[in-house]
Structure formats: C-alpha cells, structure tokens
Amino acid sequence: MSTLDWFVLLGTMIGIAAYGTWRTRHTDNLNTYLKGNHSTKWGTIGLSVMATQASTITYLSLPGQAYENGIAFIQNYFGLPLALILVCAVFLPIYRKLGVYTAYEYLGKRFDQKTRLLGAGLFLLQRGIQAGITIYAPAIILSTAFGWRLDLTIVFTGIVAIVYTVTGGSAAVNLTQKWQMAVIFGGMITAFVILLTKLPDNATHIAGVMGKLQAVDYTPDPKLRYTFWSGLLGGFFLSLSYFGTDQTQVQRYIGGAALREGRLGLMFNALFKIPMQFFIVMLGALLFVFYQFQPDTPLVFNQSAWQRQVQGPAGAEFRALEERHTVLHAAKQEKIRAWTAAEQSGDTAAESAARVELAAAQKASDALRKQARDTLYAAAPEAKKTRDSDYVFITFILTQLPHGVIGLLVAVMFASALSSKAGELNALGTTSTIDLWRAFRPLAAHDEARNVRNAKWFTAFWGLFAIGFALYVSFAENLIEALNIIASVFYPPLLGVFLVAFFLRKVGGTAVFWAAVATQLLLLGLFYFGKDTVAYLWLNPIGCAACVGFALFFQALLPGRPAATP
C-alpha cells in the first residue's frame, strides 16, 4: 500500500475509535454503560444491530463465496424479516417491560437460577469463541495478503476494540458503529462502482449463463444447503435465535428512548438486511465475470502461499499447473466470446451449443483449480486455514483499485472487524456482570460504581480471551458459513427455552432445563452423524421443536404444575 493508503486506513480507524472513546469517557452509570444512552434513536440502533451481525467475514468471505457458488447464499436470509417482526412483537416488549440488562436475566425471572445460568453459559462459551474467530478471520487474510505478521495484526485489532469498548461501554459501541457502518457502506459502494466500469455490457448475462445468478432453488431436498425452504424456515429460526436470544443483538435494541425506537431499529434491519446481502453476493458474482476477461487471473487467489511454493523445491509442479491454467483460461475466454456472438445473433441452436461448450470449459477450469488447491494444501497445510475464495475480494482491492481507495477498502475490513468485535465484547461483559457476578453476589447489586468497574474488567477479560484464542487456535472452515453452522448447532436449544418461557406458561424451570440439555445432545448427534442427510439450516427448526417437545414431556413427568411467572 502507498503512503496515501496508510493515511486513509490509520486515520479512519484510529479516528473513529478515538472519537468514541472521547465522547463516552465519562460513562459511569451502569444503565448507560450496559444499555447505552436513553436518547439513542432508532437509526443508531438499526445501524448498530446491522454492524454487530455483519463482521469482516461478511465483506471478505461472502463475495468469494458468491464467486465460487453463485448468489444462492442469499436464501439464507429469507426468514429474517419474519423473525424480526416476531422479535418486535414478543421479545422486545417483554425485555423492556421487565427492565432486564440481559436476555438471560429474564430466564431467571421466568424459570429459575439454573436455567438462567445455562442460557448465560451457552452464550458466553460460544460467543467467547466467536469473538476469537471475529479477530482471527480477517487477520489471517489481511496478514497473508499484505505480508504483515499475523500475531501483530490480531493484537492491534483486538486492543483497539478493547480500549473504546471498555471506556464507553454500550454507548461507545452504538456511537462508533454508526460511523463504522458509514465507512463500510462508502467503501463497498466505491468498490462496486469501480468494478462496474471494468465490466462488459452483458456482464449479468454472462454471470447468468455460467450459473452464478440462480438465487432461488425450490427443491425440497433437506440435504441441499441453500434452498428457498431451508432459507425461509431454517433461516427464520436462525434469525430468531440471533436477534431474540443472543445478547450481542439484544443489547443493541433494549436501550434507546422508547419501545418504538427499538422496534423501528429492528424494522430497519428487516427492510435493508436482505438488499445489503444481495448487493454483496452480486459483487461476488460480477467479480467472477471480471476475472473471466483478465489474462492474469490467478489460478489460486492466495498468492502469498502459492508463490512460496512456485519458488520452492517443488516449483516445477506448480508452474506446470499455471501453464495449464493459462491455456484453459484462454480457451474459456474464446467460449465466452462465441456464446456472446451466438446470443446476439438470435440463433437459438447456436446459442444452445455455445452454452454447452462454455459449461464444459468452466467445468475443466474448476477441476484444475481444485487440483491446484489440493496440491498447495498438500505442500503447505497451513494454507488450509482459510478457503481460497476468501482471497478473491482482497485480491481485487489490491490489484485493481487506485491508491487511497485501497486504504478505504482495507479500512472497511478493519471497521467491520472492530464493530462486530466491540458488540461481542460489550455483550460478554454485560452477561458476565449481570448473570454471573450479580447472580452470586446479590448484595453488590446496589453498588453501581463497583458494578461498572466489574463490567469494564469483564469486557477487557473477554477481549484478551478472544485475542489469545485467535493467536493460538487455527480454523479450517469456510468463514462465512462457519459462524452460521456453529450457531445452528448451539442456538436452537436456547431459542426453544425462550419460546417455552413466552408461550407455555405452565412449564417450569426443571423441565425446560433438561429439555435444553437433551436437545443439545440431539443436535450434536445430528451434526456429527447426519450432516450428509440434513443441511445445517434445518437443525434450527428441528432443535427448537425438539426443545419444546422435550419440555412438555418432562413437565408431564413432574408432579404438580408451576405457577405462571413473568
């Protein structure tokens, strides 16, 4: 990167963090520290909710996922608007009415202490790990692409987020996320506009004929990962879990000036989340078209790892693969031009024949790319830490964008990492303070200054935990899908507990506690032994229904009926 890029990057990141720290430096009230300012409006809440869920993984990995597999991933979000409507109608009013700091505090009021601790414990465990992934995922990609030291990239990102999150709490998170989302939107739109200027006029037609624009699949096959049905039903329950029971999201909208502000903030996401994700997957599909016309399109996008092997002892094997790629890529370009000419001529038969030949050329190219990746992973196992598609968008940024814009787009990646990580740390600190510290130290509930200090210490602890986890643990999953897979395995029991709490008033804490445990064991079994039979999105409705069913069954076995509680 040039001096201008570094100026834009550091000025953007440090400026936003410093602004948030300065504006919220005197946040000493526990309610404000954990929930944010009471004057927070719906726009800030809406952007904060969106920023917390959309991490760097979204902006780095999702375009690459669409580059390889098309825009079908958008089906994952089809159930989200319906889920947010239910959260607005049921979850949010109850949280606001009871004045809780955390969603799990409500479980203690509705059931008992063990159920509250179960919910809080599940959240702390998986979100603590996911906070590490939130740091690690962009760090491994950016450090590889730029040649930076991975450990320093992880530590820098983590420390910056810790400083302003600890200083200002939820108020700082809400404030900074608003500006971070402005940077993200500005950077992504800039990249999209520049990409459009580099594409041929029939780019969308080419993307369609090469299978990248099939957005909806109505096939009722539970083995298929992304279909209309899995997205509508599985995505509904997954989104309901995220927005209704995950403290990182709940904490963003339970504060604010009034119930109306929280509802409007959530409805903002219901309206704009799918268009935003569609914009990102379309960016990936058009990147695919762009690289079809580039003579120097990489065989493997993780060029740092690839070039080390090209220059190493086995370099001849890797150079031979590159030579085959050059030949196949040129042949595929000829097939694209032949299809374009046939399509423009209006000759249906010629167009159909050209389409078949183009599909065959693409299949041969995909096979060679897979062979190249397998060869790279065999020679350098550490390259398997991320998928090669995760490097598609960052490669475009570094090689095709002008200086200054490169710095802005890299700032987008760091801004999204900081915004999602800050939201996670804030929620982890809040849950630790309210559901662990105050639950076991009830006399401390009235010592506000001490509670604020403890919240800051817990926030810092989880930040350091996430940094340590990212430094010493490796991942080999598809980044954009890994977080949703983890959530689909661990969230359904928690969602089931909340649905029982809201709608089955005669089910008590003991029954629902063991129902959640049984459901978790069931989901772990399905995930490990049935992953080839049931796609991960289906685990969400299955797990939620199982938890409710188990709760009714266990309650029927228990003597007596518990009284209805808040």
Short mmCIF file of N, CA and C in Angstrom, two decimals, residues 437-446:
data_model
loop_
_atom_site.label_atom_id
_atom_site.label_comp_id
_atom_site.label_asym_id
_atom_site.label_seq_id
_atom_site.Cartn_x
_atom_site.Cartn_y
_atom_site.Cartn_z
N TRP A 437 -21.69 -12.33 38.05
CA TRP A 437 -21.23 -11.58 39.22
C TRP A 437 -22.40 -11.21 40.15
N ARG A 438 -23.42 -10.56 39.60
CA ARG A 438 -24.52 -10.11 40.46
C ARG A 438 -25.42 -11.27 40.89
N ALA A 439 -25.44 -12.35 40.10
CA ALA A 439 -26.25 -13.50 40.49
C ALA A 439 -25.69 -14.17 41.75
N PHE A 440 -24.36 -14.20 41.86
CA PHE A 440 -23.73 -14.83 43.01
C PHE A 440 -23.37 -13.84 44.11
N ARG A 441 -23.45 -12.55 43.78
CA ARG A 441 -23.16 -11.51 44.78
C ARG A 441 -24.34 -10.54 44.83
N PRO A 442 -25.51 -10.98 45.31
CA PRO A 442 -26.71 -10.13 45.26
C PRO A 442 -26.56 -8.83 46.03
N LEU A 443 -25.71 -8.82 47.05
CA LEU A 443 -25.54 -7.59 47.82
C LEU A 443 -24.83 -6.51 47.01
N ALA A 444 -24.13 -6.94 45.94
CA ALA A 444 -23.41 -5.98 45.10
C ALA A 444 -24.32 -5.27 44.11
N ALA A 445 -25.59 -5.68 44.03
CA ALA A 445 -26.49 -5.12 43.03
C ALA A 445 -26.68 -3.62 43.18
N HIS A 446 -26.53 -3.10 44.43
CA HIS A 446 -26.79 -1.68 44.66
C HIS A 446 -25.51 -0.84 44.64
#
